[in-house]
Amino acid sequence: MRDVAMVGAGMIRFGELFDQGIKDMLPATLAEALASVDKGMDRSEIEAAWFGQLQTADGFPSGILADSCGLLDIPITRVENQCATGNDAVRNAYHAIASGLVDVALVIGADKTRETSVSSTYWDWMGLSRDRAWDFPLGVIAPANFALHVRRYMHEFDVLPEHLAQVAVKNHRHALTNPNAHLRFEITVEQVLNAPRVVGPFGMLDCTPQSDGAAAVLLVSAERAADYTDAPVWVRGVGLGLDRVMHAHKPDMTTFPSTTKAAKRAFDMAGITPADISVAEVHDCFTGVELMNYEDLGFCGRGEAKKLIENGETTLDGRLPVNPSGGLKAKGHPPGATGVSQCVELFEQLRGQAHNQIAGARYGLAHNVGGPTAVAAVTILEAPRD
Amino acid sequence: MRDVAMVGAGMIRFGELFDQGIKDMLPATLAEALASVDKGMDRSEIEAAWFGQLQTADGFPSGILADSCGLLDIPITRVENQCATGNDAVRNAYHAIASGLVDVALVIGADKTRETSVSSTYWDWMGLSRDRAWDFPLGVIAPANFALHVRRYMHEFDVLPEHLAQVAVKNHRHALTNPNAHLRFEITVEQVLNAPRVVGPFGMLDCTPQSDGAAAVLLVSAERAADYTDAPVWVRGVGLGLDRVMHAHKPDMTTFPSTTKAAKRAFDMAGITPADISVAEVHDCFTGVELMNYEDLGFCGRGEAKKLIENGETTLDGRLPVNPSGGLKAKGHPPGATGVSQCVELFEQLRGQAHNQIAGARYGLAHNVGGPTAVAAVTILEAPRD
């Protein structure tokens, strides 16, 4: 099996992009990724592409990518796996390169959550990703389904609303320096606690915004990496995990088994442990979910996440900085793009070029848990070898 | 790169399955595929799955597959690529096995076209796969978009309505012996020509039915093939090709460049030529499209397809039998399942177990062209070695 290198990564600013269609966003994002390649890459060198998109925004996804980006002579696969979509697109491109069939691959993720072509309301859109028989009619969509998890988690481990609020404050602060973040303003614990309620325990400032956006990475075989850069980032682990869809079938609401399965696969593949991670981009669709993820990813023991956030261990100058990009919470969350955009942040971190640079970062981890908490993905990247 | 073997294949009967939800169809299909494995396979041996589905029928696709089939401990990717979806799911599973990361993979395709959860009408459903800016508002959806192609093709090459009708007659006759076919009745050229018009040049009997259905194949690494069968079918080529989405951007309506690109990739990979193919399952969503595909796949020269159908060369006892299953036209067409079900037919053909057995079949080809004719896939399989 061949090693796989990341030699380029780029994104457009996430936000309410009412002025851009998907056909505008995709070429702009590809251009950013190509421009990031140290020794240059032309789009004609791309041999295959994987496109992560939850919801078609302007017709046939693979075709729209081919058409709008001038990629008509390569195979393009659309992958959909709810919030794990971007990471899973990376995983499928990894397989193709590792197999020897492809040398240069594009992974691009994009979604417009502020407008979709199929469904006219957020409610319709949520219906695509839930159990239709019970959960959806009962209203167990995001944020309500995550609220059920986090409320139980808070009860079991004496986690306070203040702990949740600290996640939002941290991630907003991190986003201040990120030119591609949707929300670039600081907030306080008091503001989070006093924000209008969405669904207990979440107020408005506990929730990720709905964002439009796109992100892309360029993956190549180890043999070809030196053609594009002297500082390739290495893809070391691509883990994907599933879990039951219906919330009534989840015996322990305080953990996401999809994440533990995805993390085990990715760590086993990379041959490292959670203690080896220098920087992580972790799914924080709602504040409390970031805390639960610390535990499922093995960054601390059960019930210990609150200590990490209390002690500032996951801030920029802490032991394990989490979401230096601002996370979903402040960078934004166009689901098909999110996992790819985490890789963009880690690509820059591991090459010493990030807006919130973590000194000496060697291993970076990207994680998402999605849909009805029934799927999660973990991607592990390693810094260029000296 | 490792070779990839197909060791099991199964499907459920296509049709108007109003009595079955997707959660019923998936486990029944998996059971058929597992039961086809000569030396037996338990679902716990499956290490990863790829799920081809155009439209979510009952919520989150990957999760619904995991949940309904008891496949909670493996990664599952949903692939969507319009009518090329099933073949592209095979292609992505192929990469994972060829890379060495996966030894045993499930590829399953399923769709319910008679009911979808998102869109209430066929019109809505078509909107997911078209150019939204021009083609869709102008009504250029299937069957109208294929009618534009076929009408021009008939004009350029003096193809008569009778030639189209012969395709329908052939495929209906082939389906008579297929226990899994949606439509099992013979039709005549006169019936096809006199059927109610849908959109010229297509009458009702020139069109594939809208079917619900599911199909599955089990792929394993060459090293593991003997654990499951002494007669594995080999996956030799997996080609995918794209083309422009908008019909106004297609300079020659008499050919599908997506097919020629996909075919070239698959033939190059397999190291064979069209003349080596013993049996083919070819996209016949509308009769004339099967004729165009003969040419794009290299089975004959430009404008010569009518001779093949006139001379019966693509019937069961012809030089190159096409659609021995009955094709989309009579077997039915649940798009996510179609490409996989073609592989089910070829698996049986290449092992000498088919309902319409082609004697001595060595290479089988499966092909689909989809959506706004902007994507096509070709899968080439080889018979067990003696």
PDB file of C-alpha atoms in Angstrom, chain A residues 1 23 48 50 55-56 58-64 66-67 72-82 88 91-92 94-96 98-101 117-118 127-133 240 242-246 249 261 265 269 372 374-375, chain B residues 1 23 48 50 55-56 58-64 66-67 72-82 88 91-92 94-96 98-101 117-118 127-133 240 242-246 249 261 265 269 372 374-375:
ATOM      1  CA  MET A   1       0.000   0.000   0.000  1.00  0.00           C
ATOM      2  CA  LYS A  23     -21.073  26.997  -9.444  1.00  0.00           C
ATOM      3  CA  ALA A  48      -9.864  11.847 -10.114  1.00  0.00           C
ATOM      4  CA  TRP A  50     -14.322  13.040  -4.730  1.00  0.00           C
ATOM      5  CA  GLN A  55     -27.694  18.280  -0.442  1.00  0.00           C
ATOM      6  CA  THR A  56     -27.696  19.153  -4.079  1.00  0.00           C
ATOM      7  CA  ASP A  58     -27.894  23.335  -8.147  1.00  0.00           C
ATOM      8  CA  GLY A  59     -28.591  19.965  -9.713  1.00  0.00           C
ATOM      9  CA  PHE A  60     -26.440  16.875 -10.286  1.00  0.00           C
ATOM     10  CA  PRO A  61     -23.433  17.258  -7.920  1.00  0.00           C
ATOM     11  CA  SER A  62     -20.670  15.340  -9.777  1.00  0.00           C
ATOM     12  CA  GLY A  63     -21.653  16.924 -13.061  1.00  0.00           C
ATOM     13  CA  ILE A  64     -21.822  20.426 -11.635  1.00  0.00           C
ATOM     14  CA  ALA A  66     -16.983  18.726 -13.562  1.00  0.00           C
ATOM     15  CA  ASP A  67     -18.718  21.454 -15.489  1.00  0.00           C
ATOM     16  CA  LEU A  72     -14.610  16.992 -17.592  1.00  0.00           C
ATOM     17  CA  ASP A  73     -11.951  14.388 -18.268  1.00  0.00           C
ATOM     18  CA  ILE A  74     -11.715  12.732 -14.861  1.00  0.00           C
ATOM     19  CA  PRO A  75     -13.977  10.470 -12.818  1.00  0.00           C
ATOM     20  CA  ILE A  76     -15.861  12.245 -10.020  1.00  0.00           C
ATOM     21  CA  THR A  77     -17.679  10.509  -7.169  1.00  0.00           C
ATOM     22  CA  ARG A  78     -20.152  12.231  -4.904  1.00  0.00           C
ATOM     23  CA  VAL A  79     -19.979  11.004  -1.311  1.00  0.00           C
ATOM     24  CA  GLU A  80     -22.670  11.719   1.287  1.00  0.00           C
ATOM     25  CA  ASN A  81     -22.305  10.708   4.888  1.00  0.00           C
ATOM     26  CA  GLN A  82     -23.958  13.550   6.785  1.00  0.00           C
ATOM     27  CA  ASP A  88     -15.288  10.245   4.123  1.00  0.00           C
ATOM     28  CA  ARG A  91     -11.057   8.432   2.946  1.00  0.00           C
ATOM     29  CA  ASN A  92     -12.319   7.290  -0.450  1.00  0.00           C
ATOM     30  CA  TYR A  94      -7.077   7.842   0.025  1.00  0.00           C
ATOM     31  CA  HIS A  95      -8.105   4.316  -1.013  1.00  0.00           C
ATOM     32  CA  ALA A  96      -7.805   5.136  -4.705  1.00  0.00           C
ATOM     33  CA  ALA A  98      -3.131   3.897  -1.929  1.00  0.00           C
ATOM     34  CA  SER A  99      -4.291   1.256  -4.429  1.00  0.00           C
ATOM     35  CA  GLY A 100      -2.020   2.635  -7.132  1.00  0.00           C
ATOM     36  CA  LEU A 101      -4.842   3.490  -9.542  1.00  0.00           C
ATOM     37  CA  SER A 117     -32.903  23.115  -4.254  1.00  0.00           C
ATOM     38  CA  VAL A 118     -35.011  20.317  -2.867  1.00  0.00           C
ATOM     39  CA  GLY A 127     -35.772  14.835   7.160  1.00  0.00           C
ATOM     40  CA  LEU A 128     -33.111  13.551   4.786  1.00  0.00           C
ATOM     41  CA  SER A 129     -30.846  12.527   7.611  1.00  0.00           C
ATOM     42  CA  ARG A 130     -33.085  11.117  10.342  1.00  0.00           C
ATOM     43  CA  ASP A 131     -35.015   7.994  11.054  1.00  0.00           C
ATOM     44  CA  ARG A 132     -38.252   8.756   9.236  1.00  0.00           C
ATOM     45  CA  ALA A 133     -40.428   6.326  11.142  1.00  0.00           C
ATOM     46  CA  LEU A 240     -15.252   5.892   9.767  1.00  0.00           C
ATOM     47  CA  LEU A 242     -21.484   3.953  12.348  1.00  0.00           C
ATOM     48  CA  ASP A 243     -24.090   3.641  15.090  1.00  0.00           C
ATOM     49  CA  ARG A 244     -27.815   3.109  15.367  1.00  0.00           C
ATOM     50  CA  VAL A 245     -30.008   5.760  13.780  1.00  0.00           C
ATOM     51  CA  MET A 246     -32.954   5.874  16.189  1.00  0.00           C
ATOM     52  CA  HIS A 249     -31.791   2.442  20.273  1.00  0.00           C
ATOM     53  CA  LYS A 261     -15.180   3.241  16.387  1.00  0.00           C
ATOM     54  CA  ARG A 265      -9.704   2.667  13.255  1.00  0.00           C
ATOM     55  CA  MET A 269      -4.036   2.720  11.104  1.00  0.00           C
ATOM     56  CA  PRO A 372     -28.531  11.328  14.049  1.00  0.00           C
ATOM     57  CA  ALA A 374     -25.047   7.582  13.746  1.00  0.00           C
ATOM     58  CA  VAL A 375     -21.859   8.304  11.811  1.00  0.00           C
TER      59      VAL A 375
ATOM     60  CA  MET B   1      -2.202  -3.449  -6.387  1.00  0.00           C
ATOM     61  CA  LYS B  23     -35.491  -1.280   5.727  1.00  0.00           C
ATOM     62  CA  ALA B  48     -16.687  -2.244   4.910  1.00  0.00           C
ATOM     63  CA  TRP B  50     -20.549   1.033  -0.073  1.00  0.00           C
ATOM     64  CA  GLN B  55     -32.590   9.413  -3.110  1.00  0.00           C
ATOM     65  CA  THR B  56     -33.029   8.797   0.583  1.00  0.00           C
ATOM     66  CA  ASP B  58     -36.290   6.476   4.817  1.00  0.00           C
ATOM     67  CA  GLY B  59     -33.770   8.868   6.282  1.00  0.00           C
ATOM     68  CA  PHE B  60     -29.970   8.750   6.566  1.00  0.00           C
ATOM     69  CA  PRO B  61     -28.816   6.139   3.993  1.00  0.00           C
ATOM     70  CA  SER B  62     -25.568   4.828   5.542  1.00  0.00           C
ATOM     71  CA  GLY B  63     -27.164   4.626   8.953  1.00  0.00           C
ATOM     72  CA  ILE B  64     -30.279   2.896   7.683  1.00  0.00           C
ATOM     73  CA  ALA B  66     -26.055  -0.284   9.169  1.00  0.00           C
ATOM     74  CA  ASP B  67     -29.121  -0.416  11.347  1.00  0.00           C
ATOM     75  CA  LEU B  72     -22.998  -1.454  12.929  1.00  0.00           C
ATOM     76  CA  ASP B  73     -19.314  -2.242  13.300  1.00  0.00           C
ATOM     77  CA  ILE B  74     -18.071  -1.391   9.807  1.00  0.00           C
ATOM     78  CA  PRO B  75     -17.579   1.822   7.854  1.00  0.00           C
ATOM     79  CA  ILE B  76     -20.320   2.526   5.292  1.00  0.00           C
ATOM     80  CA  THR B  77     -20.092   5.114   2.519  1.00  0.00           C
ATOM     81  CA  ARG B  78     -23.065   6.310   0.517  1.00  0.00           C
ATOM     82  CA  VAL B  79     -22.224   7.003  -3.110  1.00  0.00           C
ATOM     83  CA  GLU B  80     -24.503   8.952  -5.472  1.00  0.00           C
ATOM     84  CA  ASN B  81     -23.733   9.360  -9.135  1.00  0.00           C
ATOM     85  CA  GLN B  82     -27.168   9.233 -10.773  1.00  0.00           C
ATOM     86  CA  ASP B  88     -19.429   3.741  -8.926  1.00  0.00           C
ATOM     87  CA  ARG B  91     -15.505   1.178  -8.136  1.00  0.00           C
ATOM     88  CA  ASN B  92     -14.989   2.726  -4.715  1.00  0.00           C
ATOM     89  CA  TYR B  94     -12.602  -1.919  -5.574  1.00  0.00           C
ATOM     90  CA  HIS B  95     -10.154   0.841  -4.606  1.00  0.00           C
ATOM     91  CA  ALA B  96     -10.385  -0.012  -0.908  1.00  0.00           C
ATOM     92  CA  ALA B  98      -7.010  -3.099  -4.082  1.00  0.00           C
ATOM     93  CA  SER B  99      -5.243  -0.781  -1.612  1.00  0.00           C
ATOM     94  CA  GLY B 100      -4.932  -3.538   0.958  1.00  0.00           C
ATOM     95  CA  LEU B 101      -6.996  -1.764   3.606  1.00  0.00           C
ATOM     96  CA  SER B 117     -39.144  10.955   1.276  1.00  0.00           C
ATOM     97  CA  VAL B 118     -38.080  14.311  -0.045  1.00  0.00           C
ATOM     98  CA  GLY B 127     -34.755  18.363 -10.186  1.00  0.00           C
ATOM     99  CA  LEU B 128     -32.029  16.743  -8.078  1.00  0.00           C
ATOM    100  CA  SER B 129     -30.139  15.560 -11.123  1.00  0.00           C
ATOM    101  CA  ARG B 130     -30.419  18.319 -13.719  1.00  0.00           C
ATOM    102  CA  ASP B 131     -28.952  21.674 -14.402  1.00  0.00           C
ATOM    103  CA  ARG B 132     -31.225  23.879 -12.319  1.00  0.00           C
ATOM    104  CA  ALA B 133     -30.552  27.105 -14.144  1.00  0.00           C
ATOM    105  CA  LEU B 240     -16.234   6.359 -14.734  1.00  0.00           C
ATOM    106  CA  LEU B 242     -18.245  12.731 -16.903  1.00  0.00           C
ATOM    107  CA  ASP B 243     -19.624  15.166 -19.440  1.00  0.00           C
ATOM    108  CA  ARG B 244     -21.254  18.575 -19.457  1.00  0.00           C
ATOM    109  CA  VAL B 245     -24.540  18.874 -17.590  1.00  0.00           C
ATOM    110  CA  MET B 246     -26.437  21.351 -19.756  1.00  0.00           C
ATOM    111  CA  HIS B 249     -23.276  22.462 -24.083  1.00  0.00           C
ATOM    112  CA  LYS B 261     -14.502   8.042 -21.436  1.00  0.00           C
ATOM    113  CA  ARG B 265     -10.774   3.671 -18.757  1.00  0.00           C
ATOM    114  CA  MET B 269      -7.529  -1.162 -17.039  1.00  0.00           C
ATOM    115  CA  PRO B 372     -28.387  14.570 -17.752  1.00  0.00           C
ATOM    116  CA  ALA B 374     -23.337  13.722 -17.874  1.00  0.00           C
ATOM    117  CA  VAL B 375     -22.029  10.597 -16.158  1.00  0.00           C
TER     118      VAL B 375
END
